[in-house]
């Protein structure tokens, strides 16, 4: 296998992660996450699918222009137009990669591609050669490799490597694999393909059976030297292998893996929080590594053991993944320069002084309400400010909500619609219901509310609440996120942001819809 002195971490949060229903990110949000991934020392950032839309193309290009310490990659089907568009997007990168793919399982070749195996091999070779004419770093993926025939995988991979592919990815696209079987597949490929030593073998596992991380680790044990994963395991359907779990499993069990990643693990928790805030996908409390309960011990026996010797019940240090390192950082007496400096340390940078001033004003207002300001609060302030700067059809001016025992809750809101102010009122079963009904009495969006979720950003009764609202209309799903120390105001912000996303429209082509 091609020499690799470490396990390459290929992060696809900005591409596959974005395919989670409602997780679409704009260019500025993708840039914020990309900068945190660079700080995390991710080897490869898959920034998007350049041909999917103009927005995707611009996001990939912007990331390629900004990121210097990670390879920036764009996905492309095995089509000339996809590859050329990807090449254009990653051209500004200090290190650029084109990731091209074609389906290799019998079911996909027959029903999706409607191509014979010989035609698939021919197209794969042509795609890899075209990609190599643009960049030196080309990755080739066998889509649905988990259900592909081993002999055909050997054949097409050998041809792809001969054509110039430097990384070969074996995706378990539908989450079908079982660890022992998947590990054996990787072992067989490495042993049977004559030129396997000329490429790094990679895996990309989905979590449909809850085995994405287990399958990825089995592949690493069998010789894979790149793992494709996402922050928080974000991804379509049940998600992808979690970056944080892969990295910490390999680092914690060096006795088994004998190879490590280059990840700076102290940035794992901040990266997790940022992705959660931007996408509106909360992290479950019992999520490994980054969940709120990951290092919490309620059992008296466990508490006693940890106090006597941490390693009795903890196999990792919380500080090593970013917990407890972001305690109080700023307060109500902190100045503008300290505020700006801490934001830069968190990878947050505003494009204009107006945005910075708006964020600082929000910070001061929050500091008057909260004694302690944490990094998570600053992330929320930044997200809220950037959302406000985005051009949206709807906006919240002010609101008044009445909730009293024995009285039907009422909400009165003043909203802007295309710049004009309107005041509306409504009653509801609760203050949030009344708020949403008041908004709908004006906009009549025709949306279905699929999810309403509330999470505290930090601890304490004075914590900011973060609300996620998921709306669906005509098959399109969006997530709106709002934060405030008043949960009703946060709810209104989230609902309005979701409405703005629906109104903005925009069509992205799914990367697995092939028109070969």
Coordinates of C-alpha atoms in Angstrom, one line a residue:
X1 CA 0.0 0.0 0.0
X2 CA 1.1 3.6 -0.7
X3 CA 3.2 4.9 2.2
X4 CA 1.2 6.6 4.9
X5 CA 2.8 7.3 8.3
X6 CA -0.6 8.2 9.8
X7 CA -4.3 7.6 9.4
X8 CA -5.6 10.2 7.0
X9 CA -8.8 11.9 8.2
X10 CA -11.1 12.9 5.4
X11 CA -13.9 15.1 6.7
X12 CA -17.1 15.2 4.6
X13 CA -19.3 17.3 7.0
X14 CA -19.6 20.0 4.4
X15 CA -20.6 17.6 1.6
X16 CA -22.2 14.3 2.9
X17 CA -23.1 15.9 6.2
X18 CA -25.0 18.6 4.4
X19 CA -27.2 16.0 2.8
X20 CA -29.0 15.5 6.1
X21 CA -32.5 16.7 5.7
X22 CA -32.5 20.4 6.5
X23 CA -28.8 20.7 7.1
X24 CA -28.0 22.9 4.1
X25 CA -25.4 25.5 4.8
X26 CA -24.6 28.7 3.1
X27 CA -21.1 29.8 1.9
X28 CA -20.3 31.7 5.1
X29 CA -21.4 28.9 7.4
X30 CA -19.3 26.4 5.4
X31 CA -16.3 28.7 5.6
X32 CA -16.7 28.9 9.4
X33 CA -16.8 25.2 9.7
X34 CA -13.9 24.7 7.3
X35 CA -11.7 27.0 9.3
X36 CA -12.4 25.0 12.5
X37 CA -11.7 21.8 10.6
X38 CA -8.3 23.3 9.6
X39 CA -7.6 24.1 13.2
X40 CA -8.6 20.6 14.1
X41 CA -5.8 19.5 11.6
X42 CA -8.1 17.5 9.3
X43 CA -6.1 16.2 6.4
X44 CA -8.8 16.5 3.7
X45 CA -11.9 18.7 3.7
X46 CA -14.5 17.6 1.2
X47 CA -16.0 21.1 0.8
X48 CA -18.9 20.2 -1.4
X49 CA -20.2 18.9 -4.7
X50 CA -19.3 21.7 -7.1
X51 CA -21.7 21.0 -9.8
X52 CA -24.7 20.6 -7.5
X53 CA -25.5 24.3 -7.6
X54 CA -23.9 27.7 -8.0
X55 CA -23.9 28.1 -4.3
X56 CA -22.0 24.8 -3.8
X57 CA -19.5 25.9 -6.4
X58 CA -18.9 29.2 -4.8
X59 CA -18.6 27.6 -1.3
X60 CA -16.0 25.1 -2.5
X61 CA -14.0 27.8 -4.3
X62 CA -14.2 30.2 -1.2
X63 CA -12.9 27.4 1.0
X64 CA -10.1 26.5 -1.5
X65 CA -9.0 30.2 -1.4
X66 CA -9.1 30.4 2.4
X67 CA -7.7 27.0 3.7
X68 CA -4.0 26.5 3.6
X69 CA -3.1 23.6 5.9
X70 CA -5.7 21.0 4.7
X71 CA -6.3 19.5 1.3
X72 CA -9.6 20.9 -0.2
X73 CA -11.7 18.4 -2.2
X74 CA -14.7 18.5 -4.4
X75 CA -16.9 15.6 -5.3
X76 CA -17.7 14.8 -8.9
X77 CA -19.5 12.0 -10.7
X78 CA -17.6 10.2 -13.4
X79 CA -18.7 12.8 -15.9
X80 CA -16.6 15.4 -17.8
X81 CA -18.8 18.3 -16.8
X82 CA -18.7 17.3 -13.1
X83 CA -14.9 16.9 -13.1
X84 CA -14.2 20.1 -14.9
X85 CA -16.5 22.0 -12.5
X86 CA -14.7 20.5 -9.5
X87 CA -11.3 21.3 -11.0
X88 CA -12.4 25.0 -11.4
X89 CA -13.6 25.1 -7.8
X90 CA -10.5 23.7 -6.2
X91 CA -8.0 25.4 -8.4
X92 CA -7.2 28.2 -5.9
X93 CA -6.3 25.6 -3.2
X94 CA -2.8 25.2 -1.8
X95 CA -3.6 21.5 -2.0
X96 CA -6.6 20.4 -4.1
X97 CA -8.2 17.0 -4.8
X98 CA -10.9 15.8 -7.1
X99 CA -13.0 12.9 -5.7
X100 CA -14.8 11.1 -8.6
X101 CA -17.1 8.1 -8.2
X102 CA -19.3 5.6 -10.1
X103 CA -21.5 2.8 -8.8
X104 CA -20.1 -0.7 -8.9
X105 CA -22.7 -3.0 -7.4
X106 CA -24.9 -5.1 -9.7
X107 CA -28.1 -3.5 -8.5
X108 CA -26.8 0.0 -9.1
X109 CA -25.2 -0.8 -12.5
X110 CA -28.3 -2.4 -13.7
X111 CA -31.1 -0.2 -12.3
X112 CA -29.4 3.2 -11.8
X113 CA -26.7 3.4 -14.4
X114 CA -28.2 1.0 -16.8
X115 CA -24.7 0.1 -17.9
X116 CA -22.7 -3.1 -18.4
X117 CA -19.7 -3.7 -16.2
X118 CA -17.2 -3.1 -19.1
X119 CA -18.8 0.3 -19.7
X120 CA -18.5 1.2 -16.0
X121 CA -14.8 0.3 -16.0
X122 CA -14.3 2.3 -19.2
X123 CA -16.1 5.4 -17.7
X124 CA -14.2 5.1 -14.4
X125 CA -10.8 5.1 -16.2
X126 CA -11.8 8.0 -18.4
X127 CA -13.0 10.0 -15.4
X128 CA -9.8 9.4 -13.4
X129 CA -7.6 10.4 -16.4
X130 CA -9.6 13.6 -16.9
X131 CA -9.3 14.4 -13.2
X132 CA -5.5 13.8 -13.3
X133 CA -5.3 16.2 -16.2
X134 CA -6.4 18.9 -13.7
X135 CA -4.8 17.8 -10.4
X136 CA -2.2 15.3 -9.1
X137 CA -4.4 14.2 -6.2
X138 CA -7.3 12.1 -7.4
X139 CA -9.6 9.9 -5.3
X140 CA -11.8 7.3 -6.9
X141 CA -14.8 5.7 -5.2
X142 CA -16.7 2.6 -5.9
X143 CA -20.2 3.6 -4.9
X144 CA -22.1 0.8 -3.1
X145 CA -18.9 -1.2 -2.7
X146 CA -20.5 -2.9 0.3
X147 CA -22.8 -4.7 -2.1
X148 CA -20.3 -5.1 -5.0
X149 CA -18.7 -8.3 -6.2
X150 CA -15.2 -8.7 -5.0
X151 CA -13.8 -9.7 -8.4
X152 CA -15.3 -6.7 -10.1
X153 CA -14.0 -4.4 -7.4
X154 CA -10.5 -5.8 -8.0
X155 CA -10.8 -5.2 -11.7
X156 CA -12.1 -1.6 -11.6
X157 CA -9.7 -0.5 -8.8
X158 CA -6.7 -1.9 -10.6
X159 CA -7.8 0.1 -13.7
X160 CA -8.4 3.2 -11.7
X161 CA -5.0 3.1 -10.1
X162 CA -3.3 2.6 -13.5
X163 CA -5.3 5.6 -14.7
X164 CA -3.8 7.8 -12.0
X165 CA -6.0 7.5 -8.9
X166 CA -3.9 8.1 -5.7
X167 CA -6.6 7.2 -3.2
X168 CA -9.1 4.4 -3.6
X169 CA -12.3 4.7 -1.5
X170 CA -14.4 1.7 -0.6
X171 CA -17.8 3.1 0.5
X172 CA -20.4 1.2 2.4
X173 CA -22.9 3.5 0.8
X174 CA -26.1 2.0 2.3
X175 CA -24.7 0.9 5.6
X176 CA -25.0 -2.8 4.7
X177 CA -21.6 -4.1 5.9
X178 CA -20.8 -6.0 9.1
X179 CA -17.3 -5.3 10.7
X180 CA -15.7 -8.7 10.3
X181 CA -16.9 -9.0 6.7
X182 CA -16.0 -5.4 5.8
X183 CA -12.5 -5.8 7.3
X184 CA -12.0 -9.0 5.2
X185 CA -13.1 -7.2 2.1
X186 CA -10.4 -4.5 2.6
X187 CA -7.8 -7.2 3.3
X188 CA -8.7 -9.1 0.2
X189 CA -8.5 -6.0 -2.0
X190 CA -5.1 -5.1 -0.7
X191 CA -3.8 -8.6 -1.2
X192 CA -5.4 -9.3 -4.6
X193 CA -4.9 -6.0 -6.5
X194 CA -1.4 -6.0 -8.1
X195 CA -0.9 -2.3 -7.9
X196 CA -2.6 -1.7 -4.5
X197 CA 0.7 -0.4 -3.2
X198 CA 0.4 2.6 -5.4
X199 CA -2.6 4.1 -3.7
X200 CA -4.0 4.8 -0.2
X201 CA -7.1 2.8 0.5
X202 CA -10.0 4.6 2.2
X203 CA -13.4 3.7 3.6
X204 CA -16.6 5.7 3.9
X205 CA -19.2 4.0 6.0
X206 CA -22.8 4.9 6.6
X207 CA -24.6 4.2 9.9
X208 CA -27.9 2.5 8.8
X209 CA -27.3 -0.4 11.1
X210 CA -25.4 1.6 13.7
X211 CA -22.0 0.1 12.5
X212 CA -20.3 2.9 10.7
X213 CA -17.6 3.5 13.2
X214 CA -17.1 -0.3 13.9
X215 CA -16.9 -1.0 10.1
X216 CA -14.4 1.9 9.7
X217 CA -12.2 0.6 12.5
X218 CA -12.3 -2.9 11.1
X219 CA -11.1 -1.5 7.8
X220 CA -8.2 0.3 9.5
X221 CA -7.2 -2.9 11.2
X222 CA -7.1 -4.5 7.8
X223 CA -4.9 -1.9 6.2
X224 CA -7.1 1.1 5.2
X225 CA -5.2 4.3 5.8
X226 CA -7.9 6.9 5.2
X227 CA -11.3 7.2 6.9
X228 CA -14.1 9.4 5.6
X229 CA -16.2 10.8 8.5
X230 CA -18.1 13.7 9.7
X231 CA -18.4 15.9 12.9
X232 CA -21.1 14.4 15.1
X233 CA -21.7 11.6 12.6
X234 CA -23.8 14.0 10.5
X235 CA -25.0 12.7 7.2
X236 CA -27.9 11.5 5.1
X237 CA -30.3 8.9 6.6
X238 CA -28.7 7.6 9.8
X239 CA -25.5 9.5 9.2
X240 CA -21.8 8.7 8.7
X241 CA -19.0 7.5 10.9
X242 CA -18.3 10.1 13.6
X243 CA -14.9 11.8 13.2
X244 CA -14.6 12.2 17.0
X245 CA -15.2 8.5 17.7
X246 CA -12.8 7.3 15.0
X247 CA -10.0 9.6 16.1
X248 CA -10.4 8.8 19.8
X249 CA -10.8 5.1 19.3
X250 CA -7.6 4.9 17.4
X251 CA -5.7 7.1 19.8
X252 CA -7.0 5.4 22.9
X253 CA -6.3 1.9 21.6
X254 CA -2.8 2.3 20.2
X255 CA -2.1 -1.2 21.4
X256 CA -4.3 -2.5 18.6
X257 CA -4.0 0.1 15.8
X258 CA -0.3 1.1 15.9
X259 CA -1.1 4.2 13.9
X260 CA -2.5 7.6 14.8
X261 CA -4.1 10.6 13.3
X262 CA -2.8 14.2 13.1
X263 CA -5.9 15.6 14.7
X264 CA -5.6 18.2 17.4
X265 CA -8.2 16.7 19.7
X266 CA -8.7 19.7 21.9
X267 CA -10.7 21.3 19.2
X268 CA -13.2 18.4 18.9
X269 CA -15.8 19.7 21.3
X270 CA -15.8 23.2 19.9
X271 CA -16.1 21.8 16.3
X272 CA -19.0 19.7 17.4
X273 CA -20.8 22.6 19.0
X274 CA -20.3 24.8 15.9
X275 CA -21.6 22.2 13.5
X276 CA -24.6 21.6 15.8
X277 CA -25.4 25.3 16.0
X278 CA -25.1 25.9 12.3
X279 CA -27.0 22.8 11.1
X280 CA -29.7 22.8 13.8
X281 CA -28.9 19.1 14.7
X282 CA -28.5 18.9 18.5
X283 CA -26.0 16.5 19.9
X284 CA -27.7 13.8 22.0
X285 CA -26.5 13.9 25.7
X286 CA -25.2 10.3 25.6
X287 CA -23.3 10.8 22.3
X288 CA -19.8 9.4 22.7
X289 CA -17.0 12.0 23.1
X290 CA -19.0 15.1 22.6
X291 CA -22.3 14.5 24.4
X292 CA -23.1 16.4 27.6
X293 CA -23.0 13.1 29.6
X294 CA -19.9 11.7 27.9
X295 CA -17.7 12.4 31.0
X296 CA -20.5 12.6 33.6
X297 CA -20.7 10.1 36.5
X298 CA -23.8 9.9 38.5
X299 CA -23.3 6.5 40.2
X300 CA -21.7 6.8 43.6
X301 CA -19.4 3.9 43.0
X302 CA -18.2 5.6 39.7
X303 CA -17.8 9.0 41.4
X304 CA -15.8 7.5 44.2
X305 CA -13.5 5.6 41.8
X306 CA -12.9 8.6 39.5
X307 CA -12.0 10.8 42.5
X308 CA -9.5 8.2 43.8
X309 CA -8.0 7.5 40.4
X310 CA -9.5 8.9 37.1
X311 CA -8.6 5.9 35.0
X312 CA -10.8 3.6 37.1
X313 CA -13.8 4.7 35.0
X314 CA -12.4 7.1 32.4
X315 CA -10.4 5.9 29.4
X316 CA -9.9 9.5 28.1
X317 CA -9.3 12.9 29.7
X318 CA -12.2 15.3 29.1
X319 CA -9.7 18.1 28.6
X320 CA -8.0 16.2 25.7
X321 CA -11.1 16.5 23.5
X322 CA -12.0 20.1 24.5
X323 CA -14.2 19.8 27.5
X324 CA -13.6 22.2 30.4
X325 CA -11.0 24.2 28.5
X326 CA -13.6 26.8 27.5
X327 CA -14.7 28.0 30.9
X328 CA -15.3 31.7 31.5
X329 CA -13.6 33.7 28.8
X330 CA -15.3 37.1 28.8
X331 CA -17.6 39.2 30.9
X332 CA -19.6 42.4 30.9
X333 CA -16.4 44.5 31.5
X334 CA -14.5 42.9 28.5
X335 CA -13.6 45.3 25.8
X336 CA -14.1 45.1 22.0
X337 CA -10.5 44.0 21.3
X338 CA -10.7 41.1 23.8
X339 CA -14.0 40.1 22.2
X340 CA -12.6 40.2 18.7
X341 CA -9.5 38.3 19.8
X342 CA -11.5 35.5 21.3
X343 CA -13.7 35.2 18.2
X344 CA -10.6 34.9 16.1
X345 CA -9.3 32.1 18.4
X346 CA -12.6 30.3 17.8
X347 CA -12.2 30.7 14.0
X348 CA -14.9 33.4 13.8
X349 CA -14.2 36.4 11.6
X350 CA -16.6 39.0 10.4
X351 CA -16.3 40.4 6.9
X352 CA -17.3 43.9 7.9
X353 CA -16.9 46.2 10.9
X354 CA -20.7 46.6 10.9
X355 CA -21.1 42.9 11.6
X356 CA -18.5 43.0 14.3
X357 CA -20.2 45.9 16.0
X358 CA -23.5 44.2 15.8
X359 CA -22.0 41.1 17.4
X360 CA -20.3 43.1 20.1
X361 CA -23.6 44.9 20.9
X362 CA -25.3 41.5 21.3
X363 CA -22.4 40.3 23.5
X364 CA -22.8 43.3 25.8
X365 CA -26.6 42.8 26.0
X366 CA -26.1 39.1 26.8
X367 CA -23.4 39.9 29.4
X368 CA -25.9 42.1 31.2
X369 CA -28.2 39.1 31.5
X370 CA -25.6 36.3 32.1
X371 CA -22.8 36.5 34.6
X372 CA -20.7 34.0 32.7
X373 CA -20.1 34.1 28.9
X374 CA -18.8 30.8 27.4
X375 CA -17.4 29.9 24.0
X376 CA -20.7 28.3 23.1
X377 CA -22.4 31.7 23.8
X378 CA -20.0 33.4 21.5
X379 CA -20.7 30.9 18.7
X380 CA -24.4 31.5 19.1
X381 CA -23.9 35.3 19.0
X382 CA -21.9 34.9 15.8
X383 CA -24.5 32.7 14.2
X384 CA -27.3 35.0 15.2
X385 CA -25.4 38.1 13.8
X386 CA -24.6 36.4 10.5
X387 CA -28.2 35.2 10.1
X388 CA -29.3 38.8 10.6
X389 CA -26.9 40.1 8.0
X390 CA -28.2 37.6 5.5
X391 CA -30.9 39.0 3.2
X392 CA -34.2 37.5 4.3
X393 CA -37.8 38.1 3.4
X394 CA -39.0 38.0 6.9
X395 CA -37.6 39.6 10.1
X396 CA -38.6 40.0 13.8
X397 CA -38.9 43.5 15.1
X398 CA -40.4 43.0 18.5
X399 CA -42.8 40.7 20.3
X400 CA -45.0 40.4 23.4
X401 CA -46.3 37.2 24.8
X402 CA -48.8 36.7 27.6
X403 CA -48.9 33.3 29.4
X404 CA -50.9 33.1 32.6
X405 CA -52.5 30.3 34.6
X406 CA -56.1 29.8 33.5
X407 CA -55.8 32.2 30.6
X408 CA -55.4 31.3 26.9
X409 CA -51.8 32.3 25.9
X410 CA -51.5 35.2 23.4
X411 CA -48.7 36.5 21.2
X412 CA -48.3 39.9 19.5
X413 CA -45.5 40.3 17.1
X414 CA -44.3 43.0 14.8
X415 CA -42.6 41.5 11.7
X416 CA -41.0 42.8 8.5
X417 CA -42.1 41.3 5.2
X418 CA -40.0 42.6 2.3
X419 CA -39.0 45.6 4.4
X420 CA -42.6 46.6 5.5
X421 CA -43.7 46.2 9.1
X422 CA -46.8 44.4 10.1
X423 CA -48.3 43.7 13.5
X424 CA -50.1 40.4 14.1
X425 CA -51.7 38.6 17.1
X426 CA -52.9 35.1 17.8
X427 CA -53.9 32.7 20.6
X428 CA -52.5 29.2 21.1
X429 CA -52.3 26.3 23.4
X430 CA -49.0 27.7 24.7
X431 CA -46.8 30.7 24.2
X432 CA -44.8 29.0 21.4
X433 CA -47.9 27.8 19.7
X434 CA -49.4 31.3 19.8
X435 CA -46.2 32.8 18.5
X436 CA -46.1 30.4 15.5
X437 CA -49.8 31.0 14.8
X438 CA -49.3 34.7 14.8
X439 CA -46.4 34.5 12.3
X440 CA -48.4 32.1 10.1
X441 CA -51.5 34.5 10.2
X442 CA -49.3 36.9 8.2
X443 CA -47.1 34.8 6.0
X444 CA -49.4 31.8 5.3
X445 CA -46.4 29.7 4.3
X446 CA -48.1 26.4 3.7
X447 CA -45.2 24.7 5.6
X448 CA -45.5 21.6 7.8
X449 CA -43.8 21.8 11.2
X450 CA -41.8 18.6 11.4
X451 CA -39.6 19.3 14.5
X452 CA -39.4 21.7 17.4
X453 CA -36.5 21.2 19.7
X454 CA -35.1 23.2 22.6
X455 CA -31.6 22.8 24.0
X456 CA -29.6 24.9 26.5
X457 CA -26.4 26.2 25.0
X458 CA -24.6 26.3 28.4
X459 CA -25.5 25.2 31.9
X460 CA -27.5 27.3 34.4
X461 CA -31.0 28.8 34.5
X462 CA -29.6 32.0 32.8
X463 CA -28.3 29.9 29.9
X464 CA -29.2 30.9 26.3
X465 CA -31.8 28.5 24.9
X466 CA -31.2 27.3 21.4
X467 CA -34.3 26.3 19.4
X468 CA -34.4 24.3 16.2
X469 CA -37.4 24.4 13.9
X470 CA -37.7 22.1 11.0
X471 CA -40.2 23.0 8.3
X472 CA -41.2 21.1 5.2
X473 CA -42.9 22.4 2.0
X474 CA -43.2 20.6 -1.3
X475 CA -40.7 18.0 -0.3
X476 CA -38.1 20.6 0.7
X477 CA -36.9 20.5 4.3
X478 CA -35.1 23.2 6.2
X479 CA -33.8 23.8 9.7
X480 CA -34.1 27.2 11.3
X481 CA -32.1 27.9 14.5
X482 CA -32.5 30.7 17.0
X483 CA -30.9 31.5 20.3
X484 CA -31.8 33.8 23.2
X485 CA -32.0 33.8 27.0
X486 CA -35.8 34.0 26.4
X487 CA -36.9 30.7 24.8
X488 CA -40.0 32.2 23.2
X489 CA -37.9 34.8 21.4
X490 CA -35.5 32.1 20.4
X491 CA -38.5 30.1 19.0
X492 CA -39.7 33.0 16.9
X493 CA -36.2 33.6 15.6
X494 CA -35.8 29.9 14.6
X495 CA -39.2 29.8 12.9
X496 CA -38.5 33.0 10.9
X497 CA -35.1 31.8 9.9
X498 CA -36.7 28.6 8.6
X499 CA -39.3 30.6 6.7
X500 CA -36.4 32.7 5.1
X501 CA -34.7 29.5 4.0
X502 CA -37.9 28.2 2.4
X503 CA -38.4 31.5 0.7
X504 CA -34.8 31.6 -0.6
X505 CA -35.4 28.3 -2.5
X506 CA -32.5 27.0 -4.4
X507 CA -32.1 23.5 -5.9
X508 CA -29.2 21.2 -5.2
X509 CA -28.6 18.1 -7.3
X510 CA -28.1 15.0 -5.2
X511 CA -24.6 13.6 -6.0
X512 CA -26.0 10.1 -6.4
X513 CA -28.4 11.1 -9.1
X514 CA -26.4 10.2 -12.1
X515 CA -27.2 11.0 -15.7
X516 CA -24.4 9.2 -17.4

